[in-house]
């Protein structure tokens, strides 16, 4: 089955701790994205990558970091510098990042701060 | 002004009703438009793209008015399973998501 997987489903972070959210896709898509969703708000773009070994900041990149060492994988690290990390994190992918094609989403990770 | 604005609702309608959602966008250079559906605590899923000529998919009709910079989604003969949040999405070179409109269809 082709698709996007995210893990874990729920993640708890302690103060001062870095945590990493996993995102894997087997759709052979070039582009991948990370969004954050807060209650009552639209999705906001954190980082995106149009090709392996390259990524760009989105609208709210502060306190986050990413890597794109493999086409299939785009992990997101929430660092201790992100002061309000509690949110629903969604990973998405698309065929490429240049056109008007659809983005497909993974099931998401809910991050909670202890 | 937000780049994409939607009435958050909730819209509470009985089964079988027709309901319409509107969405306005600020960037006149926007390239393409979509409606996504998001169930509670789930990821968004594409419902339909919106074409300039308007398009229909079963009970769902989407329309685009570039002059007034709004798109709409019409749902006919509402089902209980239509209860969800509907996200208006505009492609300006990147996808901009509205906050969503919540629909609750009641028996």
mmCIF file of N, CA and C in Angstrom, chain A residues 4-114:
data_model
loop_
_atom_site.group_PDB
_atom_site.id
_atom_site.type_symbol
_atom_site.label_atom_id
_atom_site.label_comp_id
_atom_site.label_asym_id
_atom_site.label_seq_id
_atom_site.Cartn_x
_atom_site.Cartn_y
_atom_site.Cartn_z
ATOM 1 N N UNK A 4 1.781 7.663 3.235
ATOM 2 C CA UNK A 4 2.668 8.402 4.125
ATOM 3 C C UNK A 4 2.422 7.921 5.545
ATOM 4 N N UNK A 5 3.483 7.640 6.240
ATOM 5 C CA UNK A 5 3.364 7.220 7.631
ATOM 6 C C UNK A 5 4.086 8.214 8.522
ATOM 7 N N UNK A 6 3.496 8.434 9.692
ATOM 8 C CA UNK A 6 4.103 9.290 10.687
ATOM 9 C C UNK A 6 4.136 8.539 12.004
ATOM 10 N N UNK A 7 5.212 8.755 12.745
ATOM 11 C CA UNK A 7 5.281 8.155 14.073
ATOM 12 C C UNK A 7 6.061 9.081 14.997
ATOM 13 N N UNK A 8 5.736 9.031 16.297
ATOM 14 C CA UNK A 8 4.627 8.279 16.874
ATOM 15 C C UNK A 8 3.304 9.012 16.664
ATOM 16 N N UNK A 9 2.228 8.420 17.088
ATOM 17 C CA UNK A 9 0.925 9.071 16.980
ATOM 18 C C UNK A 9 0.812 10.159 18.047
ATOM 19 N N UNK A 10 1.324 9.861 19.232
ATOM 20 C CA UNK A 10 1.375 10.830 20.332
ATOM 21 C C UNK A 10 2.812 10.914 20.845
ATOM 22 N N UNK A 11 3.223 12.112 21.210
ATOM 23 C CA UNK A 11 4.586 12.311 21.702
ATOM 24 C C UNK A 11 4.540 13.320 22.834
ATOM 25 N N UNK A 12 5.262 12.995 23.902
ATOM 26 C CA UNK A 12 5.301 13.887 25.048
ATOM 27 C C UNK A 12 6.711 14.444 25.186
ATOM 28 N N UNK A 13 6.777 15.730 25.385
ATOM 29 C CA UNK A 13 8.087 16.384 25.490
ATOM 30 C C UNK A 13 8.232 17.041 26.842
ATOM 31 N N UNK A 14 9.392 16.854 27.436
ATOM 32 C CA UNK A 14 9.697 17.541 28.682
ATOM 33 C C UNK A 14 10.358 18.872 28.366
ATOM 34 N N UNK A 15 10.326 19.760 29.314
ATOM 35 C CA UNK A 15 10.960 21.064 29.142
ATOM 36 C C UNK A 15 12.439 20.892 28.793
ATOM 37 N N UNK A 16 12.902 21.643 27.791
ATOM 38 C CA UNK A 16 14.313 21.604 27.440
ATOM 39 C C UNK A 16 14.751 20.417 26.596
ATOM 40 N N UNK A 17 13.777 19.616 26.194
ATOM 41 C CA UNK A 17 14.103 18.390 25.460
ATOM 42 C C UNK A 17 13.880 18.590 23.959
ATOM 43 N N UNK A 18 14.747 18.017 23.149
ATOM 44 C CA UNK A 18 14.510 17.945 21.705
ATOM 45 C C UNK A 18 13.784 16.637 21.395
ATOM 46 N N UNK A 19 12.825 16.695 20.500
ATOM 47 C CA UNK A 19 12.149 15.462 20.078
ATOM 48 C C UNK A 19 12.080 15.435 18.556
ATOM 49 N N UNK A 20 12.088 14.230 18.005
ATOM 50 C CA UNK A 20 12.059 14.081 16.550
ATOM 51 C C UNK A 20 10.821 13.318 16.113
ATOM 52 N N UNK A 21 10.131 13.889 15.128
ATOM 53 C CA UNK A 21 8.937 13.281 14.553
ATOM 54 C C UNK A 21 9.323 12.653 13.214
ATOM 55 N N UNK A 22 8.858 11.430 13.022
ATOM 56 C CA UNK A 22 9.219 10.700 11.815
ATOM 57 C C UNK A 22 8.157 10.870 10.733
ATOM 58 N N UNK A 23 8.596 10.961 9.485
ATOM 59 C CA UNK A 23 7.700 10.971 8.332
ATOM 60 C C UNK A 23 8.347 10.182 7.198
ATOM 61 N N UNK A 24 7.638 9.175 6.727
ATOM 62 C CA UNK A 24 8.137 8.328 5.639
ATOM 63 C C UNK A 24 7.059 8.210 4.563
ATOM 64 N N UNK A 25 7.500 8.238 3.277
ATOM 65 C CA UNK A 25 6.536 8.050 2.188
ATOM 66 C C UNK A 25 7.117 7.075 1.150
ATOM 67 N N UNK A 26 6.228 6.252 0.601
ATOM 68 C CA UNK A 26 6.651 5.316 -0.448
ATOM 69 C C UNK A 26 5.902 5.590 -1.748
ATOM 70 N N UNK A 27 5.567 6.864 -1.939
ATOM 71 C CA UNK A 27 4.845 7.298 -3.132
ATOM 72 C C UNK A 27 5.781 7.747 -4.233
ATOM 73 N N UNK A 28 7.087 7.726 -3.956
ATOM 74 C CA UNK A 28 8.107 8.211 -4.902
ATOM 75 C C UNK A 28 7.922 9.704 -5.208
ATOM 76 N N UNK A 29 7.412 10.441 -4.229
ATOM 77 C CA UNK A 29 7.241 11.878 -4.393
ATOM 78 C C UNK A 29 8.544 12.613 -4.116
ATOM 79 N N UNK A 30 8.793 13.650 -4.901
ATOM 80 C CA UNK A 30 10.008 14.445 -4.682
ATOM 81 C C UNK A 30 9.858 15.416 -3.514
ATOM 82 N N UNK A 31 8.670 16.005 -3.376
ATOM 83 C CA UNK A 31 8.491 17.079 -2.410
ATOM 84 C C UNK A 31 7.834 16.574 -1.125
ATOM 85 N N UNK A 32 8.313 17.096 -0.010
ATOM 86 C CA UNK A 32 7.722 16.777 1.285
ATOM 87 C C UNK A 32 7.615 18.040 2.103
ATOM 88 N N UNK A 33 6.656 18.030 3.047
ATOM 89 C CA UNK A 33 6.299 19.239 3.795
ATOM 90 C C UNK A 33 5.994 18.888 5.253
ATOM 91 N N UNK A 34 6.232 19.859 6.128
ATOM 92 C CA UNK A 34 5.781 19.750 7.508
ATOM 93 C C UNK A 34 4.896 20.949 7.820
ATOM 94 N N UNK A 35 3.725 20.637 8.410
ATOM 95 C CA UNK A 35 2.793 21.656 8.846
ATOM 96 C C UNK A 35 2.508 21.489 10.331
ATOM 97 N N UNK A 36 2.075 22.586 10.901
ATOM 98 C CA UNK A 36 1.596 22.565 12.271
ATOM 99 C C UNK A 36 0.149 23.057 12.264
ATOM 100 N N UNK A 37 -0.715 22.384 13.029
ATOM 101 C CA UNK A 37 -2.107 22.809 13.145
ATOM 102 C C UNK A 37 -2.445 23.032 14.612
ATOM 103 N N UNK A 38 -2.927 24.228 14.915
ATOM 104 C CA UNK A 38 -3.401 24.559 16.244
ATOM 105 C C UNK A 38 -4.918 24.686 16.200
ATOM 106 N N UNK A 39 -5.593 24.460 17.335
ATOM 107 C CA UNK A 39 -7.063 24.503 17.348
ATOM 108 C C UNK A 39 -7.601 25.804 16.762
ATOM 109 N N UNK A 40 -8.561 25.684 15.864
ATOM 110 C CA UNK A 40 -9.211 26.850 15.291
ATOM 111 C C UNK A 40 -8.372 27.598 14.269
ATOM 112 N N UNK A 41 -7.247 27.023 13.908
ATOM 113 C CA UNK A 41 -6.383 27.686 12.923
ATOM 114 C C UNK A 41 -6.126 26.779 11.731
ATOM 115 N N UNK A 42 -5.770 27.408 10.637
ATOM 116 C CA UNK A 42 -5.381 26.637 9.465
ATOM 117 C C UNK A 42 -3.997 26.050 9.649
ATOM 118 N N UNK A 43 -3.617 25.171 8.715
ATOM 119 C CA UNK A 43 -2.285 24.590 8.753
ATOM 120 C C UNK A 43 -1.250 25.662 8.432
ATOM 121 N N UNK A 44 -0.142 25.636 9.146
ATOM 122 C CA UNK A 44 0.944 26.574 8.887
ATOM 123 C C UNK A 44 2.199 25.797 8.512
ATOM 124 N N UNK A 45 2.878 26.263 7.476
ATOM 125 C CA UNK A 45 4.024 25.559 6.923
ATOM 126 C C UNK A 45 5.273 25.811 7.763
ATOM 127 N N UNK A 46 5.928 24.719 8.179
ATOM 128 C CA UNK A 46 7.131 24.836 8.990
ATOM 129 C C UNK A 46 8.374 24.766 8.101
ATOM 130 N N UNK A 47 8.497 23.682 7.363
ATOM 131 C CA UNK A 47 9.615 23.458 6.429
ATOM 132 C C UNK A 47 9.089 22.675 5.238
ATOM 133 N N UNK A 48 9.792 22.800 4.109
ATOM 134 C CA UNK A 48 9.488 21.951 2.977
ATOM 135 C C UNK A 48 10.764 21.607 2.225
ATOM 136 N N UNK A 49 10.671 20.515 1.472
ATOM 137 C CA UNK A 49 11.829 20.042 0.717
ATOM 138 C C UNK A 49 11.345 19.618 -0.666
ATOM 139 N N UNK A 50 11.956 20.170 -1.681
ATOM 140 C CA UNK A 50 11.536 19.846 -3.053
ATOM 141 C C UNK A 50 12.383 18.744 -3.656
ATOM 142 N N UNK A 51 13.525 18.454 -3.008
ATOM 143 C CA UNK A 51 14.418 17.435 -3.539
ATOM 144 C C UNK A 51 15.340 16.974 -2.421
ATOM 145 N N UNK A 52 15.885 15.801 -2.573
ATOM 146 C CA UNK A 52 16.808 15.266 -1.558
ATOM 147 C C UNK A 52 17.960 16.231 -1.312
ATOM 148 N N UNK A 53 18.345 16.321 -0.056
ATOM 149 C CA UNK A 53 19.471 17.155 0.394
ATOM 150 C C UNK A 53 19.226 18.651 0.236
ATOM 151 N N UNK A 54 17.977 19.025 0.097
ATOM 152 C CA UNK A 54 17.649 20.448 0.025
ATOM 153 C C UNK A 54 16.331 20.687 0.755
ATOM 154 N N UNK A 55 16.236 21.749 1.526
ATOM 155 C CA UNK A 55 14.985 22.097 2.191
ATOM 156 C C UNK A 55 14.959 23.609 2.426
ATOM 157 N N UNK A 56 13.746 24.115 2.606
ATOM 158 C CA UNK A 56 13.535 25.552 2.754
ATOM 159 C C UNK A 56 12.667 25.829 3.974
ATOM 160 N N UNK A 57 12.876 26.962 4.609
ATOM 161 C CA UNK A 57 12.034 27.371 5.726
ATOM 162 C C UNK A 57 10.660 27.755 5.218
ATOM 163 N N UNK A 58 9.680 27.412 6.030
ATOM 164 C CA UNK A 58 8.331 27.869 5.761
ATOM 165 C C UNK A 58 8.054 29.131 6.563
ATOM 166 N N UNK A 59 6.797 29.292 6.968
ATOM 167 C CA UNK A 59 6.384 30.515 7.647
ATOM 168 C C UNK A 59 6.721 30.542 9.130
ATOM 169 N N UNK A 60 6.904 29.366 9.733
ATOM 170 C CA UNK A 60 7.118 29.319 11.191
ATOM 171 C C UNK A 60 8.245 28.356 11.525
ATOM 172 N N UNK A 61 9.413 28.524 10.925
ATOM 173 C CA UNK A 61 10.512 27.557 11.073
ATOM 174 C C UNK A 61 11.268 27.681 12.396
ATOM 175 N N UNK A 62 11.115 28.800 13.089
ATOM 176 C CA UNK A 62 11.918 29.006 14.305
ATOM 177 C C UNK A 62 11.633 27.940 15.350
ATOM 178 N N UNK A 63 12.708 27.330 15.870
ATOM 179 C CA UNK A 63 12.549 26.298 16.888
ATOM 180 C C UNK A 63 12.418 24.894 16.319
ATOM 181 N N UNK A 64 12.505 24.782 15.001
ATOM 182 C CA UNK A 64 12.400 23.489 14.330
ATOM 183 C C UNK A 64 13.618 23.265 13.431
ATOM 184 N N UNK A 65 13.927 21.988 13.171
ATOM 185 C CA UNK A 65 14.950 21.661 12.182
ATOM 186 C C UNK A 65 14.529 20.397 11.441
ATOM 187 N N UNK A 66 15.046 20.250 10.215
ATOM 188 C CA UNK A 66 14.706 19.087 9.391
ATOM 189 C C UNK A 66 15.958 18.578 8.678
ATOM 190 N N UNK A 67 15.824 17.396 8.092
ATOM 191 C CA UNK A 67 16.861 16.859 7.214
ATOM 192 C C UNK A 67 16.164 16.101 6.094
ATOM 193 N N UNK A 68 16.844 15.972 4.963
ATOM 194 C CA UNK A 68 16.268 15.202 3.844
ATOM 195 C C UNK A 68 17.413 14.431 3.180
ATOM 196 N N UNK A 69 17.844 13.409 3.887
ATOM 197 C CA UNK A 69 18.962 12.602 3.407
ATOM 198 C C UNK A 69 18.506 11.526 2.429
ATOM 199 N N UNK A 70 17.238 11.150 2.527
ATOM 200 C CA UNK A 70 16.669 10.151 1.622
ATOM 201 C C UNK A 70 15.364 10.697 1.057
ATOM 202 N N UNK A 71 15.033 10.275 -0.131
ATOM 203 C CA UNK A 71 13.815 10.748 -0.776
ATOM 204 C C UNK A 71 12.585 10.379 0.041
ATOM 205 N N UNK A 72 12.623 9.212 0.702
ATOM 206 C CA UNK A 72 11.451 8.695 1.393
ATOM 207 C C UNK A 72 11.221 9.317 2.766
ATOM 208 N N UNK A 73 12.226 10.001 3.311
ATOM 209 C CA UNK A 73 12.169 10.367 4.711
ATOM 210 C C UNK A 73 12.410 11.859 4.930
ATOM 211 N N UNK A 74 11.632 12.458 5.838
ATOM 212 C CA UNK A 74 11.750 13.896 6.108
ATOM 213 C C UNK A 74 11.459 14.119 7.582
ATOM 214 N N UNK A 75 12.371 13.767 8.482
ATOM 215 C CA UNK A 75 12.109 13.923 9.908
ATOM 216 C C UNK A 75 12.157 15.378 10.365
ATOM 217 N N UNK A 76 11.339 15.679 11.346
ATOM 218 C CA UNK A 76 11.256 17.017 11.930
ATOM 219 C C UNK A 76 11.692 16.950 13.385
ATOM 220 N N UNK A 77 12.632 17.807 13.768
ATOM 221 C CA UNK A 77 13.041 17.909 15.162
ATOM 222 C C UNK A 77 12.473 19.183 15.761
ATOM 223 N N UNK A 78 11.787 19.004 16.873
ATOM 224 C CA UNK A 78 11.266 20.140 17.626
ATOM 225 C C UNK A 78 12.283 20.406 18.726
ATOM 226 N N UNK A 79 12.945 21.523 18.655
ATOM 227 C CA UNK A 79 14.018 21.803 19.602
ATOM 228 C C UNK A 79 13.485 22.506 20.840
ATOM 229 N N UNK A 80 14.343 22.621 21.821
ATOM 230 C CA UNK A 80 13.964 23.298 23.068
ATOM 231 C C UNK A 80 13.714 24.792 22.832
ATOM 232 N N UNK A 81 14.161 25.304 21.702
ATOM 233 C CA UNK A 81 13.947 26.719 21.380
ATOM 234 C C UNK A 81 12.498 27.006 20.986
ATOM 235 N N UNK A 82 11.730 25.952 20.671
ATOM 236 C CA UNK A 82 10.318 26.134 20.324
ATOM 237 C C UNK A 82 9.547 26.177 21.631
ATOM 238 N N UNK A 83 9.080 27.367 21.975
ATOM 239 C CA UNK A 83 8.503 27.590 23.309
ATOM 240 C C UNK A 83 7.059 27.141 23.442
ATOM 241 N N UNK A 84 6.385 26.953 22.330
ATOM 242 C CA UNK A 84 4.990 26.542 22.382
ATOM 243 C C UNK A 84 4.775 25.382 21.409
ATOM 244 N N UNK A 85 5.338 24.221 21.707
ATOM 245 C CA UNK A 85 5.329 23.137 20.737
ATOM 246 C C UNK A 85 4.051 22.304 20.696
ATOM 247 N N UNK A 86 3.174 22.483 21.661
ATOM 248 C CA UNK A 86 1.965 21.654 21.699
ATOM 249 C C UNK A 86 1.102 21.942 20.481
ATOM 250 N N UNK A 87 0.913 20.928 19.640
ATOM 251 C CA UNK A 87 0.157 21.093 18.394
ATOM 252 C C UNK A 87 0.019 19.737 17.721
ATOM 253 N N UNK A 88 -0.726 19.747 16.619
ATOM 254 C CA UNK A 88 -0.889 18.572 15.758
ATOM 255 C C UNK A 88 0.034 18.784 14.565
ATOM 256 N N UNK A 89 1.001 17.875 14.369
ATOM 257 C CA UNK A 89 1.991 18.036 13.310
ATOM 258 C C UNK A 89 1.661 17.097 12.153
ATOM 259 N N UNK A 90 1.577 17.677 10.970
ATOM 260 C CA UNK A 90 1.208 16.928 9.782
ATOM 261 C C UNK A 90 2.308 16.985 8.743
ATOM 262 N N UNK A 91 2.654 15.826 8.231
ATOM 263 C CA UNK A 91 3.615 15.707 7.150
ATOM 264 C C UNK A 91 2.847 15.463 5.857
ATOM 265 N N UNK A 92 3.321 16.018 4.766
ATOM 266 C CA UNK A 92 2.656 15.824 3.477
ATOM 267 C C UNK A 92 3.697 15.628 2.385
ATOM 268 N N UNK A 93 3.253 15.099 1.269
ATOM 269 C CA UNK A 93 4.150 14.966 0.124
ATOM 270 C C UNK A 93 3.372 15.264 -1.156
ATOM 271 N N UNK A 94 4.104 15.626 -2.201
ATOM 272 C CA UNK A 94 3.505 15.827 -3.517
ATOM 273 C C UNK A 94 4.507 15.374 -4.574
ATOM 274 N N UNK A 95 3.999 15.160 -5.766
ATOM 275 C CA UNK A 95 4.847 14.635 -6.841
ATOM 276 C C UNK A 95 6.106 15.487 -6.982
ATOM 277 N N UNK A 96 5.902 16.784 -7.081
ATOM 278 C CA UNK A 96 7.034 17.702 -7.010
ATOM 279 C C UNK A 96 6.546 18.988 -6.382
ATOM 280 N N UNK A 97 7.408 19.899 -6.091
ATOM 281 C CA UNK A 97 7.014 21.124 -5.397
ATOM 282 C C UNK A 97 6.854 22.305 -6.308
ATOM 283 N N UNK A 98 6.787 22.071 -7.591
ATOM 284 C CA UNK A 98 6.780 23.181 -8.542
ATOM 285 C C UNK A 98 5.423 23.443 -9.177
ATOM 286 N N UNK A 99 4.621 22.443 -9.233
ATOM 287 C CA UNK A 99 3.371 22.578 -9.977
ATOM 288 C C UNK A 99 2.181 22.834 -9.080
ATOM 289 N N UNK A 100 1.029 22.471 -9.556
ATOM 290 C CA UNK A 100 -0.198 22.722 -8.838
ATOM 291 C C UNK A 100 -0.821 21.423 -8.372
ATOM 292 N N UNK A 101 0.031 20.442 -8.128
ATOM 293 C CA UNK A 101 -0.490 19.125 -7.799
ATOM 294 C C UNK A 101 -0.928 19.052 -6.349
ATOM 295 N N UNK A 102 -1.639 17.985 -6.073
ATOM 296 C CA UNK A 102 -2.206 17.769 -4.755
ATOM 297 C C UNK A 102 -1.136 17.348 -3.758
ATOM 298 N N UNK A 103 -1.323 17.740 -2.518
ATOM 299 C CA UNK A 103 -0.506 17.242 -1.427
ATOM 300 C C UNK A 103 -1.281 16.157 -0.682
ATOM 301 N N UNK A 104 -0.585 15.103 -0.312
ATOM 302 C CA UNK A 104 -1.168 13.992 0.434
ATOM 303 C C UNK A 104 -0.579 13.986 1.838
ATOM 304 N N UNK A 105 -1.441 13.807 2.820
ATOM 305 C CA UNK A 105 -1.023 13.947 4.202
ATOM 306 C C UNK A 105 -0.881 12.608 4.908
ATOM 307 N N UNK A 106 0.058 12.575 5.861
ATOM 308 C CA UNK A 106 0.141 11.461 6.786
ATOM 309 C C UNK A 106 -0.879 11.641 7.891
ATOM 310 N N UNK A 107 -0.993 10.645 8.796
ATOM 311 C CA UNK A 107 -2.020 10.683 9.843
ATOM 312 C C UNK A 107 -1.729 11.648 10.976
ATOM 313 N N UNK A 108 -0.520 12.214 11.026
ATOM 314 C CA UNK A 108 -0.227 13.233 12.027
ATOM 315 C C UNK A 108 0.361 12.705 13.326
ATOM 316 N N UNK A 109 1.048 13.591 14.034
ATOM 317 C CA UNK A 109 1.581 13.324 15.371
ATOM 318 C C UNK A 109 1.114 14.444 16.292
ATOM 319 N N UNK A 110 0.547 14.056 17.433
ATOM 320 C CA UNK A 110 0.149 15.055 18.435
ATOM 321 C C UNK A 110 1.267 15.174 19.448
ATOM 322 N N UNK A 111 1.802 16.378 19.577
ATOM 323 C CA UNK A 111 2.886 16.632 20.517
ATOM 324 C C UNK A 111 2.333 17.384 21.720
ATOM 325 N N UNK A 112 2.634 16.875 22.890
ATOM 326 C CA UNK A 112 2.186 17.503 24.125
ATOM 327 C C UNK A 112 3.387 17.758 25.022
ATOM 328 N N UNK A 113 3.356 18.872 25.704
ATOM 329 C CA UNK A 113 4.451 19.221 26.606
ATOM 330 C C UNK A 113 4.070 18.855 28.034
ATOM 331 N N UNK A 114 4.957 18.135 28.702
ATOM 332 C CA UNK A 114 4.695 17.739 30.093
ATOM 333 C C UNK A 114 5.096 18.863 31.034
#
